[in-house]
XYZ file of C-alpha atoms in Angstrom:
72
model
C 15.415 -16.342 7.129
C 12.561 -14.508 8.833
C 14.298 -11.134 8.277
C 13.918 -11.478 4.499
C 10.157 -12.034 4.545
C 7.763 -9.171 3.799
C 4.246 -9.929 4.986
C 1.089 -8.534 3.396
C -1.165 -6.657 5.792
C -4.643 -5.321 5.222
C -5.464 -1.707 6.081
C -7.480 -2.979 9.075
C -4.421 -4.871 10.372
C -2.143 -1.843 9.893
C -4.505 0.385 11.860
C -5.094 -2.133 14.658
C -1.384 -3.019 15.007
C 0.765 -0.195 13.563
C 4.179 -1.239 12.208
C 7.313 -0.597 14.229
C 9.551 2.245 13.067
C 11.645 0.980 10.157
C 9.601 -2.203 9.724
C 9.185 -3.276 6.102
C 5.866 -4.771 5.035
C 3.498 -4.832 2.088
C -0.030 -3.580 2.192
C -2.708 -5.558 0.404
C -6.118 -4.378 -0.680
C -7.898 -2.435 -3.388
C -6.796 0.933 -4.740
C -9.713 3.261 -4.064
C -11.352 4.740 -7.143
C -10.425 8.384 -7.831
C -7.702 8.396 -5.153
C -4.685 8.146 -7.476
C -2.606 11.294 -8.027
C 0.804 11.573 -9.667
C 3.557 14.012 -8.702
C 5.405 16.104 -11.264
C 8.519 13.895 -10.941
C 6.641 11.067 -12.715
C 7.683 8.491 -10.117
C 5.774 9.449 -6.983
C 2.109 8.508 -6.675
C -0.406 8.912 -3.875
C -3.431 6.685 -3.484
C -5.649 5.047 -0.889
C -5.719 1.309 -0.232
C -8.865 -0.183 1.257
C -10.055 -3.570 2.462
C -13.633 -2.186 2.388
C -13.575 -1.801 6.182
C -10.597 0.576 6.633
C -8.576 2.813 4.313
C -4.882 3.767 4.420
C -3.249 6.614 2.423
C -0.109 5.467 0.580
C 2.776 7.381 -1.001
C 4.820 5.246 -3.402
C 7.925 6.228 -5.346
C 9.008 3.988 -8.175
C 7.651 2.256 -11.234
C 4.180 0.854 -10.680
C 3.459 -2.742 -11.703
C 1.650 -3.207 -15.026
C -1.491 -4.497 -13.283
C -1.752 -1.508 -10.915
C -5.101 0.275 -11.403
C -7.787 1.973 -9.392
C -10.389 -0.484 -8.179
C -7.953 -3.414 -8.435
């Protein structure tokens, strides 16, 4: 059952204990204001996630959730 669980990690946790190669996890935090850029394909976005202490750059491909916004 443990293999099917995806844990949320803050940017500070990701930087202090980097994930293993191939490890699946979710990052939790705020999308930094003015960090969101969209690629020409319409599906790939780049943004920064912060926990106010550390910041991680993210590249995501797919449909973003309805509640996804900068500063949220």
